[in-house]
């Protein structure tokens, strides 16, 4: 059975500092399994104890997974001296969250944030070839020639050609396309478009592996992944 100090449990589930947790405990605002507990060093089983703070139930989960519909204008970093980061958008008191990979400042769409380093590593590993699908608006039309170039791999100025990727023109009247890549190179989609003579005017990530951007999620909003979404990602 896993054991954890109560003050640590409060920092993890409520986003408190250790000293705040101690104050809450001292004031008798915390109950464990129905009894007021004042000792920060009290050991509890975080998965099974019922802990209330001011009558509100604490939920313990070792790992958290959030799907963010990233807006333009924020950077995919945990901290930045000048810019707003994707972490500034997450209001949940979860420690050690980080974005899984990066989207450019002007790219929108699906960004996974988690504190599960193992899953993040798996999703980003170049060996795993996890597919990422983007919706892009280009500055002009593309057709079969460009589709073939994407399939064959493009010279985007790196040592190696890109791996085969999919380019799917849409008939949305604004030169929209879906682009699916299974690598994560710097500015990859923009550089691939450039390699076939096009500029990307708008870019939004729609999926990463099995995880699809929830169409109900407004730009700038986020939600926790469902258990099924997490299970599928781990497969
Ligand atoms: N490719 C890009 O060029 N930019 C992104 O943000 C993601 C993929």
PDB file of C-alpha atoms and ligand atoms in Angstrom:
ATOM      1  CA  UNK A   1       0.000   0.000   0.000  1.00  0.00           C
ATOM      2  CA  UNK A   2       1.354   3.378  -1.006  1.00  0.00           C
ATOM      3  CA  UNK A   3       1.857   5.845   1.862  1.00  0.00           C
ATOM      4  CA  UNK A   4       2.207   9.605   1.667  1.00  0.00           C
ATOM      5  CA  UNK A   5       2.517  12.421   4.185  1.00  0.00           C
ATOM      6  CA  UNK A   6      -0.690  14.392   4.517  1.00  0.00           C
ATOM      7  CA  UNK A   7       0.949  17.776   3.853  1.00  0.00           C
ATOM      8  CA  UNK A   8       2.492  16.400   0.646  1.00  0.00           C
ATOM      9  CA  UNK A   9      -0.880  14.975  -0.372  1.00  0.00           C
ATOM     10  CA  UNK A  10      -2.426  18.423   0.095  1.00  0.00           C
ATOM     11  CA  UNK A  11       0.267  20.079  -2.024  1.00  0.00           C
ATOM     12  CA  UNK A  12      -0.368  17.561  -4.810  1.00  0.00           C
ATOM     13  CA  UNK A  13      -4.144  17.592  -4.788  1.00  0.00           C
ATOM     14  CA  UNK A  14      -4.820  21.222  -3.865  1.00  0.00           C
ATOM     15  CA  UNK A  15      -1.779  23.021  -5.287  1.00  0.00           C
ATOM     16  CA  UNK A  16      -0.923  24.361  -1.799  1.00  0.00           C
ATOM     17  CA  UNK A  17       2.586  25.013  -0.583  1.00  0.00           C
ATOM     18  CA  UNK A  18       3.740  22.867   2.321  1.00  0.00           C
ATOM     19  CA  UNK A  19       3.391  25.823   4.708  1.00  0.00           C
ATOM     20  CA  UNK A  20      -0.162  26.559   3.495  1.00  0.00           C
ATOM     21  CA  UNK A  21      -1.014  22.892   4.022  1.00  0.00           C
ATOM     22  CA  UNK A  22       0.327  23.091   7.568  1.00  0.00           C
ATOM     23  CA  UNK A  23      -1.824  26.166   8.266  1.00  0.00           C
ATOM     24  CA  UNK A  24      -4.948  24.436   6.963  1.00  0.00           C
ATOM     25  CA  UNK A  25      -4.178  21.422   9.145  1.00  0.00           C
ATOM     26  CA  UNK A  26      -3.469  23.537  12.236  1.00  0.00           C
ATOM     27  CA  UNK A  27      -6.809  25.303  11.833  1.00  0.00           C
ATOM     28  CA  UNK A  28      -8.675  21.992  11.716  1.00  0.00           C
ATOM     29  CA  UNK A  29      -9.865  22.488   8.131  1.00  0.00           C
ATOM     30  CA  UNK A  30      -8.810  19.004   7.000  1.00  0.00           C
ATOM     31  CA  UNK A  31     -10.496  15.684   7.744  1.00  0.00           C
ATOM     32  CA  UNK A  32      -9.162  12.219   6.975  1.00  0.00           C
ATOM     33  CA  UNK A  33     -11.796   9.499   6.800  1.00  0.00           C
ATOM     34  CA  UNK A  34     -14.217  11.658   8.758  1.00  0.00           C
ATOM     35  CA  UNK A  35     -11.912  12.821  11.554  1.00  0.00           C
ATOM     36  CA  UNK A  36     -10.137  16.180  11.857  1.00  0.00           C
ATOM     37  CA  UNK A  37      -6.425  15.663  11.379  1.00  0.00           C
ATOM     38  CA  UNK A  38      -3.882  18.309  12.409  1.00  0.00           C
ATOM     39  CA  UNK A  39      -0.586  16.469  11.917  1.00  0.00           C
ATOM     40  CA  UNK A  40       1.234  17.213   8.632  1.00  0.00           C
ATOM     41  CA  UNK A  41       3.362  14.106   9.086  1.00  0.00           C
ATOM     42  CA  UNK A  42       0.339  11.792   9.270  1.00  0.00           C
ATOM     43  CA  UNK A  43       0.772   9.060   6.652  1.00  0.00           C
ATOM     44  CA  UNK A  44      -2.194   8.235   4.439  1.00  0.00           C
ATOM     45  CA  UNK A  45      -2.854   5.936   1.505  1.00  0.00           C
ATOM     46  CA  UNK A  46      -3.432   8.570  -1.204  1.00  0.00           C
ATOM     47  CA  UNK A  47      -5.447   6.227  -3.393  1.00  0.00           C
ATOM     48  CA  UNK A  48      -7.933   5.169  -0.718  1.00  0.00           C
ATOM     49  CA  UNK A  49      -8.112   7.840   2.005  1.00  0.00           C
ATOM     50  CA  UNK A  50     -11.097  10.232   1.987  1.00  0.00           C
ATOM     51  CA  UNK A  51      -9.634  13.664   2.586  1.00  0.00           C
ATOM     52  CA  UNK A  52     -11.803  16.766   2.768  1.00  0.00           C
ATOM     53  CA  UNK A  53     -10.598  20.376   2.891  1.00  0.00           C
ATOM     54  CA  UNK A  54     -13.312  22.705   4.170  1.00  0.00           C
ATOM     55  CA  UNK A  55     -15.738  19.908   3.343  1.00  0.00           C
ATOM     56  CA  UNK A  56     -14.513  19.552  -0.241  1.00  0.00           C
ATOM     57  CA  UNK A  57     -13.236  16.176  -1.431  1.00  0.00           C
ATOM     58  CA  UNK A  58      -9.628  15.987  -2.657  1.00  0.00           C
ATOM     59  CA  UNK A  59      -9.009  13.848  -5.710  1.00  0.00           C
ATOM     60  CA  UNK A  60      -5.701  12.113  -5.953  1.00  0.00           C
ATOM     61  CA  UNK A  61      -4.291  10.945  -9.253  1.00  0.00           C
ATOM     62  CA  UNK A  62      -0.653  10.307  -9.818  1.00  0.00           C
ATOM     63  CA  UNK A  63      -0.809  11.589 -13.367  1.00  0.00           C
ATOM     64  CA  UNK A  64      -2.950  14.168 -15.066  1.00  0.00           C
ATOM     65  CA  UNK A  65      -3.647  14.618 -18.769  1.00  0.00           C
ATOM     66  CA  UNK A  66      -5.175  17.743 -20.263  1.00  0.00           C
ATOM     67  CA  UNK A  67      -6.221  18.385 -23.838  1.00  0.00           C
ATOM     68  CA  UNK A  68      -5.796  22.082 -24.640  1.00  0.00           C
ATOM     69  CA  UNK A  69      -7.142  23.768 -27.749  1.00  0.00           C
ATOM     70  CA  UNK A  70      -4.153  26.078 -27.973  1.00  0.00           C
ATOM     71  CA  UNK A  71      -4.882  29.593 -29.143  1.00  0.00           C
ATOM     72  CA  UNK A  72      -2.449  31.684 -31.186  1.00  0.00           C
ATOM     73  CA  UNK A  73      -0.183  34.029 -29.239  1.00  0.00           C
ATOM     74  CA  UNK A  74       0.941  31.680 -26.457  1.00  0.00           C
ATOM     75  CA  UNK A  75       4.157  29.710 -26.429  1.00  0.00           C
ATOM     76  CA  UNK A  76       4.471  25.965 -25.798  1.00  0.00           C
ATOM     77  CA  UNK A  77       6.753  26.227 -22.798  1.00  0.00           C
ATOM     78  CA  UNK A  78       6.439  25.853 -19.043  1.00  0.00           C
ATOM     79  CA  UNK A  79       7.805  29.325 -18.406  1.00  0.00           C
ATOM     80  CA  UNK A  80       8.903  32.321 -20.406  1.00  0.00           C
ATOM     81  CA  UNK A  81      10.199  35.729 -19.319  1.00  0.00           C
ATOM     82  CA  UNK A  82       8.182  37.698 -21.863  1.00  0.00           C
ATOM     83  CA  UNK A  83       5.414  35.587 -23.347  1.00  0.00           C
ATOM     84  CA  UNK A  84       2.271  33.928 -22.020  1.00  0.00           C
ATOM     85  CA  UNK A  85       2.708  30.173 -21.958  1.00  0.00           C
ATOM     86  CA  UNK A  86       0.271  27.303 -22.424  1.00  0.00           C
ATOM     87  CA  UNK A  87       0.665  26.547 -18.720  1.00  0.00           C
ATOM     88  CA  UNK A  88      -0.770  29.973 -17.865  1.00  0.00           C
ATOM     89  CA  UNK A  89      -4.023  28.744 -19.429  1.00  0.00           C
ATOM     90  CA  UNK A  90      -4.364  25.714 -17.125  1.00  0.00           C
ATOM     91  CA  UNK A  91      -6.026  26.709 -13.879  1.00  0.00           C
ATOM     92  CA  UNK A  92      -5.914  23.283 -12.202  1.00  0.00           C
ATOM     93  CA  UNK A  93      -3.506  23.003  -9.241  1.00  0.00           C
ATOM     94  CA  UNK A  94      -1.415  20.221 -10.786  1.00  0.00           C
ATOM     95  CA  UNK A  95       2.306  20.262 -10.223  1.00  0.00           C
ATOM     96  CA  UNK A  96       4.979  19.525 -12.856  1.00  0.00           C
ATOM     97  CA  UNK A  97       2.729  19.764 -15.906  1.00  0.00           C
ATOM     98  CA  UNK A  98       4.445  20.271 -19.238  1.00  0.00           C
ATOM     99  CA  UNK A  99       3.375  20.331 -22.883  1.00  0.00           C
ATOM    100  CA  UNK A 100       4.030  17.172 -24.905  1.00  0.00           C
ATOM    101  CA  UNK A 101       5.973  18.640 -27.799  1.00  0.00           C
ATOM    102  CA  UNK A 102       5.622  22.111 -29.211  1.00  0.00           C
ATOM    103  CA  UNK A 103       3.318  24.087 -31.402  1.00  0.00           C
ATOM    104  CA  UNK A 104       4.535  27.396 -32.816  1.00  0.00           C
ATOM    105  CA  UNK A 105       3.265  30.585 -31.212  1.00  0.00           C
ATOM    106  CA  UNK A 106       0.958  31.184 -34.184  1.00  0.00           C
ATOM    107  CA  UNK A 107      -0.290  27.559 -34.387  1.00  0.00           C
ATOM    108  CA  UNK A 108      -3.607  26.558 -32.835  1.00  0.00           C
ATOM    109  CA  UNK A 109      -5.118  23.275 -31.842  1.00  0.00           C
ATOM    110  CA  UNK A 110      -4.454  20.070 -29.969  1.00  0.00           C
ATOM    111  CA  UNK A 111      -1.788  20.192 -27.313  1.00  0.00           C
ATOM    112  CA  UNK A 112      -1.494  17.538 -24.628  1.00  0.00           C
ATOM    113  CA  UNK A 113      -0.236  18.641 -21.222  1.00  0.00           C
ATOM    114  CA  UNK A 114       0.707  16.088 -18.608  1.00  0.00           C
ATOM    115  CA  UNK A 115       3.029  15.266 -15.743  1.00  0.00           C
ATOM    116  CA  UNK A 116       3.478  11.710 -17.069  1.00  0.00           C
ATOM    117  CA  UNK A 117       7.030  11.767 -18.391  1.00  0.00           C
ATOM    118  CA  UNK A 118       6.919   8.174 -19.626  1.00  0.00           C
ATOM    119  CA  UNK A 119       3.890   8.693 -21.864  1.00  0.00           C
ATOM    120  CA  UNK A 120       5.300  11.987 -23.151  1.00  0.00           C
ATOM    121  CA  UNK A 121       8.559  10.262 -24.014  1.00  0.00           C
ATOM    122  CA  UNK A 122       6.720   7.515 -25.903  1.00  0.00           C
ATOM    123  CA  UNK A 123       4.641   9.984 -27.882  1.00  0.00           C
ATOM    124  CA  UNK A 124       7.646  12.098 -28.832  1.00  0.00           C
ATOM    125  CA  UNK A 125      10.095   9.284 -29.518  1.00  0.00           C
ATOM    126  CA  UNK A 126      11.260   9.512 -33.162  1.00  0.00           C
ATOM    127  CA  UNK A 127      11.198   5.697 -33.276  1.00  0.00           C
ATOM    128  CA  UNK A 128       7.467   5.520 -32.581  1.00  0.00           C
ATOM    129  CA  UNK A 129       6.370   7.545 -35.648  1.00  0.00           C
ATOM    130  CA  UNK A 130       3.271   8.911 -33.906  1.00  0.00           C
ATOM    131  CA  UNK A 131       1.066  10.571 -36.549  1.00  0.00           C
ATOM    132  CA  UNK A 132       0.112  14.221 -36.169  1.00  0.00           C
ATOM    133  CA  UNK A 133      -2.585  15.620 -38.414  1.00  0.00           C
ATOM    134  CA  UNK A 134      -2.829  19.355 -39.125  1.00  0.00           C
ATOM    135  CA  UNK A 135      -5.369  21.500 -40.889  1.00  0.00           C
ATOM    136  CA  UNK A 136      -3.511  24.158 -42.868  1.00  0.00           C
ATOM    137  CA  UNK A 137      -4.606  27.035 -45.064  1.00  0.00           C
ATOM    138  CA  UNK A 138      -2.086  27.561 -47.863  1.00  0.00           C
ATOM    139  CA  UNK A 139      -1.470  30.625 -50.015  1.00  0.00           C
ATOM    140  CA  UNK A 140      -2.522  28.764 -53.157  1.00  0.00           C
ATOM    141  CA  UNK A 141      -3.784  25.439 -54.456  1.00  0.00           C
ATOM    142  CA  UNK A 142      -1.904  22.138 -54.379  1.00  0.00           C
ATOM    143  CA  UNK A 143      -2.599  18.964 -56.334  1.00  0.00           C
ATOM    144  CA  UNK A 144      -1.278  15.577 -57.269  1.00  0.00           C
ATOM    145  CA  UNK A 145       2.297  16.753 -57.909  1.00  0.00           C
ATOM    146  CA  UNK A 146       2.614  18.144 -54.390  1.00  0.00           C
ATOM    147  CA  UNK A 147       0.870  15.104 -52.919  1.00  0.00           C
ATOM    148  CA  UNK A 148       3.486  12.866 -54.551  1.00  0.00           C
ATOM    149  CA  UNK A 149       6.297  15.090 -53.284  1.00  0.00           C
ATOM    150  CA  UNK A 150       4.941  14.803 -49.737  1.00  0.00           C
ATOM    151  CA  UNK A 151       4.708  11.019 -50.127  1.00  0.00           C
ATOM    152  CA  UNK A 152       8.256  10.722 -51.417  1.00  0.00           C
ATOM    153  CA  UNK A 153       9.836  12.866 -48.670  1.00  0.00           C
ATOM    154  CA  UNK A 154      10.964  16.459 -48.985  1.00  0.00           C
ATOM    155  CA  UNK A 155      14.248  18.278 -48.674  1.00  0.00           C
ATOM    156  CA  UNK A 156      13.499  20.930 -46.055  1.00  0.00           C
ATOM    157  CA  UNK A 157      17.143  21.828 -45.482  1.00  0.00           C
ATOM    158  CA  UNK A 158      17.891  19.117 -42.896  1.00  0.00           C
ATOM    159  CA  UNK A 159      20.438  16.339 -43.210  1.00  0.00           C
ATOM    160  CA  UNK A 160      17.722  13.839 -44.154  1.00  0.00           C
ATOM    161  CA  UNK A 161      14.593  14.063 -46.275  1.00  0.00           C
ATOM    162  CA  UNK A 162      11.324  14.088 -44.373  1.00  0.00           C
ATOM    163  CA  UNK A 163       9.614  10.738 -43.907  1.00  0.00           C
ATOM    164  CA  UNK A 164       6.644  10.085 -46.211  1.00  0.00           C
ATOM    165  CA  UNK A 165       3.771  12.369 -45.281  1.00  0.00           C
ATOM    166  CA  UNK A 166       0.194  12.783 -46.458  1.00  0.00           C
ATOM    167  CA  UNK A 167      -1.182  15.882 -48.158  1.00  0.00           C
ATOM    168  CA  UNK A 168      -4.930  15.953 -48.641  1.00  0.00           C
ATOM    169  CA  UNK A 169      -6.381  18.990 -50.448  1.00  0.00           C
ATOM    170  CA  UNK A 170      -9.875  19.976 -49.274  1.00  0.00           C
ATOM    171  CA  UNK A 171     -12.541  21.667 -51.313  1.00  0.00           C
ATOM    172  CA  UNK A 172     -13.233  24.347 -48.696  1.00  0.00           C
ATOM    173  CA  UNK A 173     -12.710  27.269 -51.093  1.00  0.00           C
ATOM    174  CA  UNK A 174      -9.715  28.618 -49.164  1.00  0.00           C
ATOM    175  CA  UNK A 175      -6.881  26.288 -50.133  1.00  0.00           C
ATOM    176  CA  UNK A 176      -7.316  24.234 -46.985  1.00  0.00           C
ATOM    177  CA  UNK A 177      -5.463  20.921 -46.667  1.00  0.00           C
ATOM    178  CA  UNK A 178      -4.908  18.177 -44.149  1.00  0.00           C
ATOM    179  CA  UNK A 179      -1.261  17.319 -43.634  1.00  0.00           C
ATOM    180  CA  UNK A 180      -0.262  14.211 -41.696  1.00  0.00           C
ATOM    181  CA  UNK A 181       3.322  13.762 -40.560  1.00  0.00           C
ATOM    182  CA  UNK A 182       4.940  11.180 -38.298  1.00  0.00           C
ATOM    183  CA  UNK A 183       7.927  13.220 -37.181  1.00  0.00           C
ATOM    184  CA  UNK A 184       8.273  16.316 -35.045  1.00  0.00           C
ATOM    185  CA  UNK A 185      10.857  18.523 -36.713  1.00  0.00           C
ATOM    186  CA  UNK A 186      11.111  22.234 -36.023  1.00  0.00           C
ATOM    187  CA  UNK A 187       8.470  24.178 -38.043  1.00  0.00           C
ATOM    188  CA  UNK A 188       8.013  20.957 -39.995  1.00  0.00           C
ATOM    189  CA  UNK A 189       4.691  21.629 -41.696  1.00  0.00           C
ATOM    190  CA  UNK A 190       5.584  25.195 -42.664  1.00  0.00           C
ATOM    191  CA  UNK A 191       8.923  24.049 -44.074  1.00  0.00           C
ATOM    192  CA  UNK A 192       7.300  21.176 -45.992  1.00  0.00           C
ATOM    193  CA  UNK A 193       4.784  23.564 -47.529  1.00  0.00           C
ATOM    194  CA  UNK A 194       7.629  25.890 -48.451  1.00  0.00           C
ATOM    195  CA  UNK A 195       9.495  23.016 -50.107  1.00  0.00           C
ATOM    196  CA  UNK A 196       6.591  22.674 -52.567  1.00  0.00           C
ATOM    197  CA  UNK A 197       6.376  26.431 -53.113  1.00  0.00           C
ATOM    198  CA  UNK A 198       3.580  27.301 -50.685  1.00  0.00           C
ATOM    199  CA  UNK A 199       3.232  29.380 -47.533  1.00  0.00           C
ATOM    200  CA  UNK A 200       1.146  28.290 -44.564  1.00  0.00           C
ATOM    201  CA  UNK A 201      -1.296  31.079 -43.661  1.00  0.00           C
ATOM    202  CA  UNK A 202      -3.023  29.247 -40.820  1.00  0.00           C
ATOM    203  CA  UNK A 203      -2.156  26.074 -38.939  1.00  0.00           C
ATOM    204  CA  UNK A 204      -4.134  23.990 -36.486  1.00  0.00           C
ATOM    205  CA  UNK A 205      -3.300  20.558 -35.084  1.00  0.00           C
ATOM    206  CA  UNK A 206      -6.273  18.210 -35.211  1.00  0.00           C
ATOM    207  CA  UNK A 207      -4.851  14.979 -33.791  1.00  0.00           C
ATOM    208  CA  UNK A 208      -1.862  13.282 -32.251  1.00  0.00           C
ATOM    209  CA  UNK A 209      -1.801   9.493 -32.403  1.00  0.00           C
ATOM    210  CA  UNK A 210      -5.230   8.276 -31.315  1.00  0.00           C
ATOM    211  CA  UNK A 211      -6.086  11.578 -29.632  1.00  0.00           C
ATOM    212  CA  UNK A 212      -8.445  13.828 -31.597  1.00  0.00           C
ATOM    213  CA  UNK A 213      -9.053  17.482 -30.808  1.00  0.00           C
ATOM    214  CA  UNK A 214     -12.495  17.629 -29.195  1.00  0.00           C
ATOM    215  CA  UNK A 215     -14.661  19.728 -31.561  1.00  0.00           C
ATOM    216  CA  UNK A 216     -16.575  21.016 -28.498  1.00  0.00           C
ATOM    217  CA  UNK A 217     -13.421  22.532 -27.052  1.00  0.00           C
ATOM    218  CA  UNK A 218     -13.277  26.267 -27.779  1.00  0.00           C
ATOM    219  CA  UNK A 219      -9.934  27.848 -28.631  1.00  0.00           C
ATOM    220  CA  UNK A 220      -8.122  28.551 -25.354  1.00  0.00           C
ATOM    221  CA  UNK A 221     -10.132  25.936 -23.392  1.00  0.00           C
ATOM    222  CA  UNK A 222      -9.024  22.601 -22.044  1.00  0.00           C
ATOM    223  CA  UNK A 223     -10.387  19.477 -20.421  1.00  0.00           C
ATOM    224  CA  UNK A 224      -9.013  16.368 -18.743  1.00  0.00           C
ATOM    225  CA  UNK A 225      -8.643  13.376 -21.022  1.00  0.00           C
ATOM    226  CA  UNK A 226     -11.144  10.581 -20.447  1.00  0.00           C
ATOM    227  CA  UNK A 227      -9.861   7.280 -19.119  1.00  0.00           C
ATOM    228  CA  UNK A 228     -10.439   5.738 -22.576  1.00  0.00           C
ATOM    229  CA  UNK A 229      -8.417   8.460 -24.298  1.00  0.00           C
ATOM    230  CA  UNK A 230      -5.515   7.866 -21.908  1.00  0.00           C
ATOM    231  CA  UNK A 231      -5.699   4.091 -22.376  1.00  0.00           C
ATOM    232  CA  UNK A 232      -5.712   4.438 -26.169  1.00  0.00           C
ATOM    233  CA  UNK A 233      -2.741   6.794 -26.119  1.00  0.00           C
ATOM    234  CA  UNK A 234      -0.767   4.345 -24.009  1.00  0.00           C
ATOM    235  CA  UNK A 235      -1.316   1.461 -26.420  1.00  0.00           C
TER     236      UNK A 235
HETATM  237  N1  LIG B   1       4.682  22.338 -37.937  1.00  0.00           N
HETATM  238  C1  LIG B   1       4.872  23.666 -37.924  1.00  0.00           C
HETATM  239  O1  LIG B   1       5.419  24.232 -38.869  1.00  0.00           O
HETATM  240  N2  LIG B   1       4.453  24.358 -36.873  1.00  0.00           N
HETATM  241  C2  LIG B   1       3.824  23.806 -35.804  1.00  0.00           C
HETATM  242  O2  LIG B   1       3.441  24.495 -34.867  1.00  0.00           O
HETATM  243  C3  LIG B   1       3.631  22.417 -35.843  1.00  0.00           C
HETATM  244  C4  LIG B   1       4.066  21.696 -36.917  1.00  0.00           C
END
